[in-house]
Tab-separated table of C-alpha atoms in Angstrom:
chain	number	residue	atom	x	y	z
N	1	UNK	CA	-17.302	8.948	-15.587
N	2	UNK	CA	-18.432	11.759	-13.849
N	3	UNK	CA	-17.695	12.533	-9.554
N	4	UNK	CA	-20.896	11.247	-8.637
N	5	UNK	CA	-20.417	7.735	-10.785
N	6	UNK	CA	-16.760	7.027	-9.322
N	7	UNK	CA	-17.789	7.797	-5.998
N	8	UNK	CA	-20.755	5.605	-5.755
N	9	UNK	CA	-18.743	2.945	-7.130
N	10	UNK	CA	-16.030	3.235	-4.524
N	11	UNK	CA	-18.892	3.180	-1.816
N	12	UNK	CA	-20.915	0.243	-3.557
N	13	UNK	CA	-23.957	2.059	-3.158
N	14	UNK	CA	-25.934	5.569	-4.571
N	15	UNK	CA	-24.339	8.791	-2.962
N	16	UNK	CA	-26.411	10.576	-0.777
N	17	UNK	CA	-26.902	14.247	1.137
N	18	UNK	CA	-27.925	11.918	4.346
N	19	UNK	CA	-24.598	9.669	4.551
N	20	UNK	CA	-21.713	10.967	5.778
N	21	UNK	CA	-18.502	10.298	5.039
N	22	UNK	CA	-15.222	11.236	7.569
N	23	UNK	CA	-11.841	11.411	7.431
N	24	UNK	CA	-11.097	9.985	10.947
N	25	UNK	CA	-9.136	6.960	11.499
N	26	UNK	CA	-12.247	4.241	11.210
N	27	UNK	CA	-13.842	6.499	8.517
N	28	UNK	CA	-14.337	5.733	5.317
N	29	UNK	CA	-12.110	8.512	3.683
N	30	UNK	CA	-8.943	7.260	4.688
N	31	UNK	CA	-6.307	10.300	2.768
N	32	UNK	CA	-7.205	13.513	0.548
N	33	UNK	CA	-5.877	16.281	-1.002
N	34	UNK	CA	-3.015	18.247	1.376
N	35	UNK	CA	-5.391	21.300	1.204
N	36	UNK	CA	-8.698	20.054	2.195
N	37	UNK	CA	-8.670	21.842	5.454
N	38	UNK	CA	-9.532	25.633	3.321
N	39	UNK	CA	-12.707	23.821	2.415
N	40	UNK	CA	-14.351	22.473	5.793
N	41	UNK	CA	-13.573	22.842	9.774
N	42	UNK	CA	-11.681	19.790	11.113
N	43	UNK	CA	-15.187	18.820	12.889
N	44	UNK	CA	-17.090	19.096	9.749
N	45	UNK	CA	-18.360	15.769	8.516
N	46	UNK	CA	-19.118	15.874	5.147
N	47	UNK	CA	-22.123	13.915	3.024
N	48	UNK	CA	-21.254	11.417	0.332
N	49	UNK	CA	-22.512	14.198	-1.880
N	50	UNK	CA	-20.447	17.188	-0.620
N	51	UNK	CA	-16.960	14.823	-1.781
N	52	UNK	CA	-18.518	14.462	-4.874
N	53	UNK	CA	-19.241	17.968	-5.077
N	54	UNK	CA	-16.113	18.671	-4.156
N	55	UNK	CA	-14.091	16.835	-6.387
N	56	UNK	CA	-16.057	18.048	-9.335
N	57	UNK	CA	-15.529	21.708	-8.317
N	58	UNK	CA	-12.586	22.211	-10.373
N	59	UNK	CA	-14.138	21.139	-13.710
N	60	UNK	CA	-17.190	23.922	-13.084
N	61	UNK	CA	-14.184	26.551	-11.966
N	62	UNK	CA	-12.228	25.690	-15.332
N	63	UNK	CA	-15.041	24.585	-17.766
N	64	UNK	CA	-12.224	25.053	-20.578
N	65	UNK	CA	-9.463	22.987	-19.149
N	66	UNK	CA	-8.564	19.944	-20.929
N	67	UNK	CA	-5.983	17.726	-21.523
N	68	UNK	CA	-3.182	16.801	-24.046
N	69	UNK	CA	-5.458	15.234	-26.682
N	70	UNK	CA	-8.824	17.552	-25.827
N	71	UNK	CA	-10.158	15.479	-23.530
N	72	UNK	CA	-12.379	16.964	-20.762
N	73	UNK	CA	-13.423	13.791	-19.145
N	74	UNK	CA	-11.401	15.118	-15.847
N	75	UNK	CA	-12.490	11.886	-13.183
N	76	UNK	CA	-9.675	9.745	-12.700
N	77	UNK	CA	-10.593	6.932	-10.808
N	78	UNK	CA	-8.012	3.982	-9.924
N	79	UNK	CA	-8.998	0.664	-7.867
N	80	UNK	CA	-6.623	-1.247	-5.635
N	81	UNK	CA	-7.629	-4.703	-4.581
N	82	UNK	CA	-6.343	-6.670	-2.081
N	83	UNK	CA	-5.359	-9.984	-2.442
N	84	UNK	CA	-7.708	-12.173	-0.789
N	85	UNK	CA	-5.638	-13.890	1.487
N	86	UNK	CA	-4.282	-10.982	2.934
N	87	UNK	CA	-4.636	-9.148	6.199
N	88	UNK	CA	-6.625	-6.552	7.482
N	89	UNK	CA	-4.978	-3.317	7.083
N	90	UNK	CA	-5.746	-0.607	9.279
N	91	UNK	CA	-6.563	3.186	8.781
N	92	UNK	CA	-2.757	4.512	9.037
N	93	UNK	CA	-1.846	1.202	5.891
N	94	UNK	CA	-4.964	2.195	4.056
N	95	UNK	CA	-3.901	6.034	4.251
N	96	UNK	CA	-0.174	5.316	3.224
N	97	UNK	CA	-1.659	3.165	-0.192
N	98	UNK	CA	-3.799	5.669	-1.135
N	99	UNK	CA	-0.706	8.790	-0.617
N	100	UNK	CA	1.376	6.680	-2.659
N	101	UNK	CA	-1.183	6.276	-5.561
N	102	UNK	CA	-2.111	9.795	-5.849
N	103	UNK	CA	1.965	10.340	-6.148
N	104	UNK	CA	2.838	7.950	-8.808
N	105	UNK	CA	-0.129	9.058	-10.709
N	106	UNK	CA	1.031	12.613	-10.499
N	107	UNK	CA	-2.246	14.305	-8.667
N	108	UNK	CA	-0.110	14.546	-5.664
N	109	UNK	CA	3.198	15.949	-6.617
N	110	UNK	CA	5.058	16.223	-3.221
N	111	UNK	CA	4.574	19.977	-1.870
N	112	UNK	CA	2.566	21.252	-4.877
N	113	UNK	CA	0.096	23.598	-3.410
N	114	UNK	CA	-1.985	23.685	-6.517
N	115	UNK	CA	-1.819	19.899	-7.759
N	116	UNK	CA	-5.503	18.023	-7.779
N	117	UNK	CA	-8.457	17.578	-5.529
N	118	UNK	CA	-8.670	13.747	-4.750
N	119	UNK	CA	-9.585	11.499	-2.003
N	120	UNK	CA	-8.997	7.825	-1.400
N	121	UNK	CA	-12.083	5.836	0.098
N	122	UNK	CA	-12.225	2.660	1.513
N	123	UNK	CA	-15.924	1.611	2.007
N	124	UNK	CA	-16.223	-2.134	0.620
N	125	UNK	CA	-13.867	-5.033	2.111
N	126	UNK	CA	-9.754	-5.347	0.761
N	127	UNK	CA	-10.153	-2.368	-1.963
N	128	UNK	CA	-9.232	1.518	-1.988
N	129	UNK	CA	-10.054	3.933	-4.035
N	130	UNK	CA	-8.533	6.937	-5.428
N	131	UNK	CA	-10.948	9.469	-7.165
N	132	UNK	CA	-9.209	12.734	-8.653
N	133	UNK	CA	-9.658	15.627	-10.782
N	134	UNK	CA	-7.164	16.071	-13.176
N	135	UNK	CA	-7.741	19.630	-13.620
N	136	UNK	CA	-5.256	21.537	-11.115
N	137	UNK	CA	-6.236	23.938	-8.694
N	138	UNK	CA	-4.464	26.357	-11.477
N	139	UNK	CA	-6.533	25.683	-14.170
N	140	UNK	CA	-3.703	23.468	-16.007
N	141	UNK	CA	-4.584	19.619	-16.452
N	142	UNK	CA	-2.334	17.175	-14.648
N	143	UNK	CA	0.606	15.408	-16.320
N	144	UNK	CA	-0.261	12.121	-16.169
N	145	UNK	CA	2.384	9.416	-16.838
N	146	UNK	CA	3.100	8.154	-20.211
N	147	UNK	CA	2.464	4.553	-19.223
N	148	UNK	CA	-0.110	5.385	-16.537
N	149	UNK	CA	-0.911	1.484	-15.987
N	150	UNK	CA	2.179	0.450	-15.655
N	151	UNK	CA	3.254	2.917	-13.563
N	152	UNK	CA	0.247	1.572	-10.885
N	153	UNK	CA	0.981	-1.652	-11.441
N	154	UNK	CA	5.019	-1.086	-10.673
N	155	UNK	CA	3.950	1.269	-7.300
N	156	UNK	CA	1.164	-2.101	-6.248
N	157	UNK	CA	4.294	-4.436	-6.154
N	158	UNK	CA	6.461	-1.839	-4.099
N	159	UNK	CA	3.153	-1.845	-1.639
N	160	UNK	CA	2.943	-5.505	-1.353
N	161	UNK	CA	6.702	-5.497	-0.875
N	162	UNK	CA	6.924	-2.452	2.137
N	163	UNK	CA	3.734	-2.997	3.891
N	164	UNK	CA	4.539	-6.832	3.481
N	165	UNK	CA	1.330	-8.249	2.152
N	166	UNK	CA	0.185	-11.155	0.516
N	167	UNK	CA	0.843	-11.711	-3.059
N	168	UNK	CA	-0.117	-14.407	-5.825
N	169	UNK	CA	2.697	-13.122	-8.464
N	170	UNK	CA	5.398	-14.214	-6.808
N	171	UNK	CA	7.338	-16.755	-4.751
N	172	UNK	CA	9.774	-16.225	-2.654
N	173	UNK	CA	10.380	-19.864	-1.411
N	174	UNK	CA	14.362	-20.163	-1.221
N	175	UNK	CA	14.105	-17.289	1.191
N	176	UNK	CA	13.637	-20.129	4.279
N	177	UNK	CA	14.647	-23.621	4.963
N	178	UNK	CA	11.936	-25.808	4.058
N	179	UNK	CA	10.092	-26.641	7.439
N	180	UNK	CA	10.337	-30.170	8.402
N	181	UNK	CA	7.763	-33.164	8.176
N	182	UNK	CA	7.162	-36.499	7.515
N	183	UNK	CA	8.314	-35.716	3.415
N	184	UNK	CA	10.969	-33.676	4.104
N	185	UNK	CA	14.362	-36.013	4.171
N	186	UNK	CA	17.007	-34.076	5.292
N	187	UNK	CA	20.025	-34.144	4.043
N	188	UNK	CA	23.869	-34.838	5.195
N	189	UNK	CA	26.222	-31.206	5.698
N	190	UNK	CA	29.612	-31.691	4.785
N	191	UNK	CA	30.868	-30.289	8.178
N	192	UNK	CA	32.915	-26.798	7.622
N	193	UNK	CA	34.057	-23.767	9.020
N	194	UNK	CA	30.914	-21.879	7.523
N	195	UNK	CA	28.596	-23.995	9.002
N	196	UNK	CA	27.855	-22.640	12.215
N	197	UNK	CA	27.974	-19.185	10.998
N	198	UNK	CA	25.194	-19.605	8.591
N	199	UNK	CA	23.448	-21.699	11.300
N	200	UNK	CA	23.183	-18.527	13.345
N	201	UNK	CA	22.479	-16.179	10.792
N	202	UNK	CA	19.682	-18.421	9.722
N	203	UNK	CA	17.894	-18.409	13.204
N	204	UNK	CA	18.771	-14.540	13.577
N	205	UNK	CA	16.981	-14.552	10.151
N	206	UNK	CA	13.846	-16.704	10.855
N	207	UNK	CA	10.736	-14.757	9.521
N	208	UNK	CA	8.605	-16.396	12.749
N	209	UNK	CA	10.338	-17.224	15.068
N	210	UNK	CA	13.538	-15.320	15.370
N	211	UNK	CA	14.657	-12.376	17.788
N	212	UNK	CA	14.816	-9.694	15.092
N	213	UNK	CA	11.327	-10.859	14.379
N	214	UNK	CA	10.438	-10.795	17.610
N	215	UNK	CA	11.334	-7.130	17.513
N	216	UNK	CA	9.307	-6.511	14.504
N	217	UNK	CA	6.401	-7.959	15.493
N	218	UNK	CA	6.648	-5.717	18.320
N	219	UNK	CA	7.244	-2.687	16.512
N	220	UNK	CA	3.921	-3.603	14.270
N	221	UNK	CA	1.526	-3.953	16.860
N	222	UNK	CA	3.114	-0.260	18.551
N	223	UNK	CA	1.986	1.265	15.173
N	224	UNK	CA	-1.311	-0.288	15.083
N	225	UNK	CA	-1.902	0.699	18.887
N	226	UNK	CA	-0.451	4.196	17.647
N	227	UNK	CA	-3.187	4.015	14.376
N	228	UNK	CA	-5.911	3.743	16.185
N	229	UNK	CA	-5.360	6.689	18.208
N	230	UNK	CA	-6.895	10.319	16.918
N	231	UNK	CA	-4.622	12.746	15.499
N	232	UNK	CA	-2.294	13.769	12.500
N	233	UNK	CA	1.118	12.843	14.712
N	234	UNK	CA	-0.482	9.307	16.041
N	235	UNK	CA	-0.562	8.600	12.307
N	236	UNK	CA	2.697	10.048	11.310
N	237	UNK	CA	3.668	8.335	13.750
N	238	UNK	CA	2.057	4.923	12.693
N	239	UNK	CA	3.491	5.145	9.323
N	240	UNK	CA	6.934	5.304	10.392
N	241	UNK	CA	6.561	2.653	12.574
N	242	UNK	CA	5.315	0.251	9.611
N	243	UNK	CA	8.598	1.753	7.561
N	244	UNK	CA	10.430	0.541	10.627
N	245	UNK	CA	9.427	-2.458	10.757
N	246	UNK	CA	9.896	-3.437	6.463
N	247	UNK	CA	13.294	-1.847	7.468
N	248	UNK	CA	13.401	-4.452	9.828
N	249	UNK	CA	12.453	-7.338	7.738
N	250	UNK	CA	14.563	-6.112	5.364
N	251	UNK	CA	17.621	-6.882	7.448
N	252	UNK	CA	16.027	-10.570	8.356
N	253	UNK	CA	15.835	-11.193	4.153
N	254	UNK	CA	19.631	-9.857	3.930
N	255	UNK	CA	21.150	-12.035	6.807
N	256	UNK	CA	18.936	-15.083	5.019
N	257	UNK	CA	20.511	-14.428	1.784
N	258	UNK	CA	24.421	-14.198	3.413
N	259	UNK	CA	23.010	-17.172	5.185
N	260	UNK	CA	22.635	-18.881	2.236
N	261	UNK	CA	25.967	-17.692	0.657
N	262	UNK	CA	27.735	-19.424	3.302
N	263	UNK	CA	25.530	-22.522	4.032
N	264	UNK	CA	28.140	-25.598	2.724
N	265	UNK	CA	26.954	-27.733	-0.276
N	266	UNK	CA	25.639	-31.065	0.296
N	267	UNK	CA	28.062	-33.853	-1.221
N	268	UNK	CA	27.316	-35.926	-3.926
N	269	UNK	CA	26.022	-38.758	-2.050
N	270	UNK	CA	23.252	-37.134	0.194
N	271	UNK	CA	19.563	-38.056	-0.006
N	272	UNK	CA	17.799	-36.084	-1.839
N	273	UNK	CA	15.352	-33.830	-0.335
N	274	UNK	CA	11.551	-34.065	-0.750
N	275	UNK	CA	9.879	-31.290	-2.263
N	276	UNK	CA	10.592	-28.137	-0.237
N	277	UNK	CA	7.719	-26.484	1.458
N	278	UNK	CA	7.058	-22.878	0.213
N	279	UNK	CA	7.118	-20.061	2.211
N	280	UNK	CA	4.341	-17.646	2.317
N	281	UNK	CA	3.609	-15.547	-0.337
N	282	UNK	CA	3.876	-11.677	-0.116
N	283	UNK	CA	0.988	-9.355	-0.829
N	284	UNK	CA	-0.579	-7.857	-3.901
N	285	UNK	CA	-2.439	-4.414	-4.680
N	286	UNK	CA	-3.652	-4.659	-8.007
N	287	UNK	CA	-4.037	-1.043	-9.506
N	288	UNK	CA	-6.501	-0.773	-12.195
């Protein structure tokens, strides 16, 4: 697959010397390569074209670079779909997915001034994608994980996890009380001195409802306020704020699990519960 095929792929449509493509938060080119700025002006918007120009550049600078087995097909291109019950991610979420693709795939070793040219595009609805050279700004082809695909797949279910999406591979139901209805028969507590303790640590821990998610929920809606603003530190500054607030549920899942450690068994003779309601599913980026 050559620049021009991957890109028009990401965009859903033919590339084109009329369309233009930014890197503003909104645009469609939501991360690149660290060193982008020696190639344009920070005002410069670049056609659809010019990126695929651009990332083919280092194949015509280093027509005899190849890799390990002699391969010169140098266009990696890797897909992350959304799950389709997921949110809506904004420009600062989009921009920390495609940072930690280019990472685990090893085009974007972490202050490598000569590692690949690559930008991660998000044009068509609940997918990014990453489009790379793997020939170095050195000459020297990228080291690529052994198990490339399962390395993707391992960083998509970290994703889900931190930027707490939605996810259809796994359940996470014993994490919450099951919430009541007309089903759900409750049944008896043997009263004990660990009762009340897990009582509070299970409303401290409530993923809705609770203060510390209270807090969160606060702290989200700062960083997208703070990713929608222009500017490299209003997005640093949005990504932290996300971090802070996984931290954040973090602590909620902790205090449910102690909560659960000291919640008192049910005796013998209680009625048995109805089928417990699952809670909602995490998210998925599935890597391809």
């Amino acid at each position: 697959m050559t620049a021009d095929e991957a890109l028009a792929v990401a965009l859903g449509r033919e590339i084109s010397t009329a369309e233009g493509l930014t890197t503003e938060p909104g645009g469609t080119v939501v991360a690149h390569s660290n060193r982008l700025d020696h190639y344009t002006d920070e005002d410069e918007t670049w056609s659809s074209a010019t990126w695929a120009d651009h990332l083919a550049d280092p194949s015509l600078e280093h027509p005899l670079a190849s890799g390990p087995d002699g391969d010169r097909r140098a266009i990696l291109h890797v897909t992350a779909h959304m799950h389709p019950l997921g949110r809506e991610l904004n420009h600062a979420e989009w921009s920390e997915i495609g940072h930690r693709i280019a990472r685990v795939a090893s085009i974007a070793p972490p202050g490598d001034d000569q590692a690949c040219q690559w930008i991660a595009v998000q044009a068509q609805p609940g997918r990014l994608d990453v489009i790379a050279n793997l020939i170095r700004l050195d000459g020297t082809w990228s080291a690529q994980p052994r198990r490339l695909l399962q390395t993707l797949v391992a960083e998509a279910r970290n994703i889900e996890a931190d930027l707490l999406l939605h996810s259809s591979h796994r359940q996470n139901s014993a994490r919450q009380d099951p919430a009541p209805g007309p089903e759900h028969a409750v049944s008896p507590r043997v009263p004990t001195a660990t009762g009340p303790l897990a009582g509070i640590l299970r409303q401290l821990a409530a993923e809705q409802s609770g203060p510390i998610a209270a807090v969160r929920q606060l702290v989200e809606e700062v960083g997208r306020q703070a990713a929608a603003l222009p500017g490299d530190q209003t997005d640093a500054a949005a990504r932290d704020l996300f971090w802070a607030a996984r931290r954040l549920y973090g602590l909620q899942e902790q205090l449910g699990e102690i909560a659960s450690r000291l919640q008192p068994p049910a005796p013998p003779a209680a009625v048995p519960s109805a089928r417990p309601v699952q809670a909602p599913a995490a998210s998925r980026a599935a890597a391809r």
